CSV table of C-alpha atoms in Angstrom, one decimal:
chain,number,residue,atom,x,y,z
A,146,MET,CA,-4.3,24.1,-21.3
A,147,LYS,CA,-1.6,24.3,-18.7
A,148,LEU,CA,0.0,21.3,-16.9
A,149,TYR,CA,1.8,22.0,-13.7
A,150,LEU,CA,4.3,19.2,-13.0
A,151,ILE,CA,5.2,19.3,-9.3
A,152,ARG,CA,7.7,17.3,-7.3
A,153,HIS,CA,6.7,16.3,-3.7
A,154,GLY,CA,8.0,17.9,-0.6
A,155,GLN,CA,11.1,16.9,1.3
A,156,THR,CA,11.5,13.5,3.1
A,157,ASP,CA,14.1,12.3,5.5
A,158,TRP,CA,15.5,10.1,2.8
A,159,ASN,CA,16.0,13.1,0.6
A,160,VAL,CA,18.1,14.7,3.3
A,161,ALA,CA,20.1,11.5,3.8
A,162,GLY,CA,20.7,11.1,0.1
A,163,LYS,CA,19.0,7.7,-0.1
A,164,ILE,CA,17.3,6.3,-3.2
A,165,GLN,CA,13.6,6.3,-2.5
A,166,GLY,CA,12.0,4.8,-5.6
A,167,SER,CA,8.8,2.9,-4.9
A,168,THR,CA,9.5,2.8,-1.2
A,169,ASP,CA,6.7,4.8,0.5
A,170,ILE,CA,8.5,7.4,2.6
A,171,PRO,CA,6.4,10.2,4.1
A,172,LEU,CA,7.1,13.9,4.1
A,173,ASN,CA,9.2,15.2,7.0
A,174,ALA,CA,8.5,18.4,8.9
A,175,MET,CA,10.2,20.5,6.2
A,176,GLY,CA,8.3,18.7,3.5
A,177,LYS,CA,5.0,19.6,5.2
A,178,ARG,CA,6.1,23.2,5.3
A,179,GLN,CA,7.1,23.1,1.7
A,180,ALA,CA,3.7,21.6,0.8
A,181,ALA,CA,1.9,24.5,2.6
A,182,CYS,CA,4.0,27.1,0.8
A,183,LEU,CA,3.4,25.2,-2.5
A,184,ALA,CA,-0.4,25.5,-1.9
A,185,GLU,CA,0.1,29.3,-1.5
A,186,GLY,CA,2.2,29.4,-4.7
A,187,MET,CA,-0.5,27.6,-6.6
A,188,LYS,CA,-3.2,30.0,-5.7
A,189,ASN,CA,-2.5,32.1,-8.7
A,190,ARG,CA,-2.5,29.0,-10.8
A,191,PRO,CA,-6.0,27.7,-10.4
A,192,VAL,CA,-6.6,24.1,-11.6
A,193,VAL,CA,-9.7,22.0,-12.2
A,194,ARG,CA,-8.1,18.8,-10.8
A,195,VAL,CA,-5.0,17.5,-9.1
A,196,PHE,CA,-3.5,14.2,-10.1
A,197,SER,CA,-1.1,12.4,-7.8
A,198,SER,CA,1.3,9.5,-7.6
A,199,VAL,CA,0.0,6.7,-5.4
A,200,LEU,CA,2.9,7.2,-2.9
A,201,SER,CA,2.1,9.1,0.3
A,202,ARG,CA,4.8,11.8,-0.1
A,203,ALA,CA,3.3,12.9,-3.4
A,204,TYR,CA,-0.4,12.4,-2.3
A,205,GLU,CA,0.1,14.6,0.9
A,206,THR,CA,1.8,17.3,-1.2
A,207,ALA,CA,-1.1,17.0,-3.8
A,208,CYS,CA,-3.7,17.3,-1.0
A,209,SER,CA,-2.2,20.6,0.1
A,210,ILE,CA,-3.1,22.0,-3.3
A,211,GLY,CA,-6.5,20.3,-3.5
A,212,ASP,CA,-7.6,21.4,-0.1
A,213,SER,CA,-6.5,25.0,-0.8
A,214,GLN,CA,-8.3,25.2,-4.1
A,215,GLY,CA,-11.3,23.0,-3.3
A,216,VAL,CA,-10.7,20.5,-6.1
A,217,GLU,CA,-10.5,16.7,-6.4
A,218,VAL,CA,-7.2,14.9,-5.8
A,219,ARG,CA,-7.0,11.8,-7.9
A,220,ARG,CA,-4.3,9.1,-7.4
A,221,ILE,CA,-3.3,7.4,-10.6
A,222,GLN,CA,-0.8,4.7,-11.5
A,223,GLY,CA,2.1,5.8,-13.7
A,224,LEU,CA,3.1,8.9,-11.7
A,225,GLU,CA,5.0,6.9,-9.0
A,226,GLU,CA,8.7,7.3,-8.7
A,227,VAL,CA,11.1,5.2,-10.8
A,228,GLY,CA,11.5,1.7,-9.3
A,229,TYR,CA,15.1,1.2,-8.3
A,230,GLY,CA,14.7,-2.4,-7.0
A,231,VAL,CA,17.4,-3.5,-4.5
A,232,TRP,CA,19.0,0.0,-4.7
A,233,GLU,CA,16.2,1.6,-2.8
A,234,GLY,CA,17.2,2.8,0.7
A,235,MET,CA,20.9,3.0,-0.4
A,236,THR,CA,23.0,6.1,-1.2
A,237,MET,CA,24.9,6.3,-4.5
A,238,GLU,CA,28.1,5.7,-2.7
A,239,GLU,CA,26.7,2.4,-1.3
A,240,ILE,CA,25.5,1.4,-4.7
A,241,GLN,CA,28.8,2.1,-6.3
A,242,LYS,CA,30.6,-0.1,-3.7
A,243,GLN,CA,28.1,-3.0,-3.7
A,244,TYR,CA,26.8,-3.0,-7.3
A,245,PRO,CA,29.6,-1.4,-9.5
A,246,LYS,CA,29.0,-3.7,-12.5
A,247,GLU,CA,25.3,-3.3,-12.5
A,248,LEU,CA,25.6,0.5,-12.0
A,249,GLU,CA,27.9,0.8,-15.0
A,250,GLN,CA,25.6,-1.3,-17.2
A,251,TRP,CA,22.7,0.9,-16.2
A,252,TYR,CA,24.6,4.1,-16.9
A,253,ASN,CA,25.7,2.8,-20.3
A,254,SER,CA,22.3,1.5,-21.5
A,255,PRO,CA,19.5,2.9,-19.3
A,256,VAL,CA,16.9,2.4,-22.0
A,257,ASP,CA,17.2,-1.4,-21.9
A,258,VAL,CA,19.0,-2.1,-18.6
A,259,ALA,CA,17.2,-1.7,-15.2
A,260,PRO,CA,18.6,-1.7,-11.7
A,261,PRO,CA,18.3,-5.2,-10.2
A,262,GLY,CA,14.6,-5.6,-9.6
A,263,GLY,CA,13.8,-2.1,-10.9
A,264,GLU,CA,12.6,-0.4,-14.1
A,265,SER,CA,14.3,0.3,-17.4
A,266,GLN,CA,13.9,3.7,-19.1
A,267,ALA,CA,11.7,2.1,-21.7
A,268,GLN,CA,9.3,0.9,-19.1
A,269,ILE,CA,9.2,4.3,-17.4
A,270,TYR,CA,8.5,6.1,-20.6
A,271,GLU,CA,5.7,3.6,-21.4
A,272,ARG,CA,3.9,4.1,-18.1
A,273,CYS,CA,4.4,7.9,-18.1
A,274,ALA,CA,2.8,8.0,-21.5
A,275,LYS,CA,-0.2,6.1,-20.3
A,276,ALA,CA,-0.6,8.3,-17.3
A,277,LEU,CA,-0.4,11.4,-19.4
A,278,ASP,CA,-3.0,10.0,-21.8
A,279,THR,CA,-5.3,9.4,-18.9
A,280,ILE,CA,-4.8,12.9,-17.6
A,281,LEU,CA,-5.4,14.6,-21.0
A,282,SER,CA,-8.3,12.4,-22.1
A,283,ASP,CA,-11.1,14.3,-20.4
A,284,GLN,CA,-10.0,17.7,-19.1
A,285,ASP,CA,-11.5,21.1,-19.6
A,286,GLY,CA,-9.0,23.2,-17.8
A,287,ASP,CA,-5.6,23.4,-16.2
A,288,VAL,CA,-4.4,20.5,-14.0
A,289,ALA,CA,-1.6,19.8,-11.5
A,290,MET,CA,0.4,16.6,-11.6
A,291,VAL,CA,2.3,15.8,-8.3
A,292,SER,CA,5.0,13.2,-8.8
A,293,HIS,CA,8.6,12.5,-8.1
A,294,GLY,CA,12.0,13.9,-9.1
A,295,ALA,CA,13.1,11.3,-11.7
A,296,THR,CA,9.5,10.8,-12.9
A,297,VAL,CA,8.9,14.5,-13.4
A,298,VAL,CA,12.1,14.6,-15.5
A,299,TYR,CA,11.0,11.6,-17.6
A,300,LEU,CA,7.5,13.2,-18.1
A,301,LEU,CA,9.2,16.5,-19.2
A,302,GLU,CA,11.5,14.7,-21.6
A,303,TYR,CA,8.6,12.7,-23.0
A,304,MET,CA,6.5,15.8,-23.6
A,305,LEU,CA,9.3,17.9,-25.0
A,306,ARG,CA,10.9,15.2,-27.1
A,307,ASP,CA,10.3,17.2,-30.3
A,308,ASP,CA,11.8,20.4,-28.9
A,309,SER,CA,15.4,20.6,-30.1
A,310,ARG,CA,16.0,23.5,-27.7
A,311,THR,CA,15.5,21.3,-24.7
A,312,GLU,CA,18.6,19.4,-23.4
A,313,GLU,CA,17.7,16.7,-20.9
A,314,ASP,CA,20.8,17.4,-18.9
A,315,ASP,CA,19.4,20.8,-18.1
A,316,ILE,CA,16.2,19.4,-16.5
A,317,ILE,CA,16.5,19.5,-12.7
A,318,VAL,CA,13.6,19.8,-10.4
A,319,GLY,CA,13.8,20.4,-6.6
A,320,ASN,CA,11.4,19.4,-3.9
A,321,ALA,CA,8.0,21.2,-4.1
A,322,SER,CA,9.0,22.8,-7.4
A,323,ILE,CA,6.5,23.7,-10.2
A,324,SER,CA,7.3,23.2,-13.8
A,325,THR,CA,4.7,24.6,-16.2
A,326,ILE,CA,3.9,23.1,-19.6
A,327,GLU,CA,1.4,24.5,-22.1
A,328,TYR,CA,-0.5,21.9,-24.1
A,329,ASP,CA,-2.3,22.6,-27.4
A,330,PRO,CA,-5.0,19.8,-27.8
A,331,LEU,CA,-5.5,20.8,-31.5
A,332,THR,CA,-1.8,20.1,-32.4
A,333,GLY,CA,-0.9,17.7,-29.6
A,334,ARG,CA,2.2,19.8,-28.9
A,335,PHE,CA,3.7,20.7,-25.6
A,336,ALA,CA,5.7,23.8,-24.8
A,337,LEU,CA,7.8,24.5,-21.7
A,338,VAL,CA,6.7,27.7,-20.0
A,339,GLN,CA,8.7,27.5,-16.8
A,340,LEU,CA,11.1,25.0,-15.2
A,341,ASN,CA,11.7,24.3,-11.5
A,342,ASP,CA,9.9,27.3,-10.1
A,343,ARG,CA,10.6,27.5,-6.3
A,344,GLU,CA,9.9,31.2,-5.6
A,345,HIS,CA,7.1,30.1,-3.3
A,346,LEU,CA,9.6,28.4,-1.0
A,347,LYS,CA,11.6,31.6,-0.3
A,348,GLY,CA,12.1,32.1,3.4
A,349,LEU,CA,12.1,28.5,4.4
A,350,GLU,CA,15.2,27.2,6.1
A,351,ALA,CA,17.2,24.6,4.2
């Protein structure tokens, strides 16, 4: 069984370098074009179902795949972006100026420390695990999971936690990228097949 982990298309806040988190920012014009190209890129990766974050930028991206392949798109809790609390809508430069102490504490102990009003790493891993269990519980074929940059990384880290070859610092996913994981239900093990594939976006203007 293959799991295709997909990051949503571009938004205006991506371009501006603003932290989006749980704020529901829609795709911009480029993001919509990326979603269309993504649907083309997924045609040789047929799925039985598409799961999506509840946020509109992910759902719209997911629907491009679902409409193209004629499969159900299901929004589920747990795939939403990391909650960054009061930092949402700010750039990293603004956060460093306004919340230097909190940012340092978060960097030093992200498992236990959350951004003010946001989520800790432990909370994120917990909800990602629950979402993954829901997705794997009753599937008879390959599926796509459309989520967000940080959450896709957390999902990959969670699935590949027993793979000593995988360094978390190497996990980077761009907008509308596809990362492929192979799952063996008999052993419960996950294996990385491809990370951050964006070949389908060639020809789009940055």
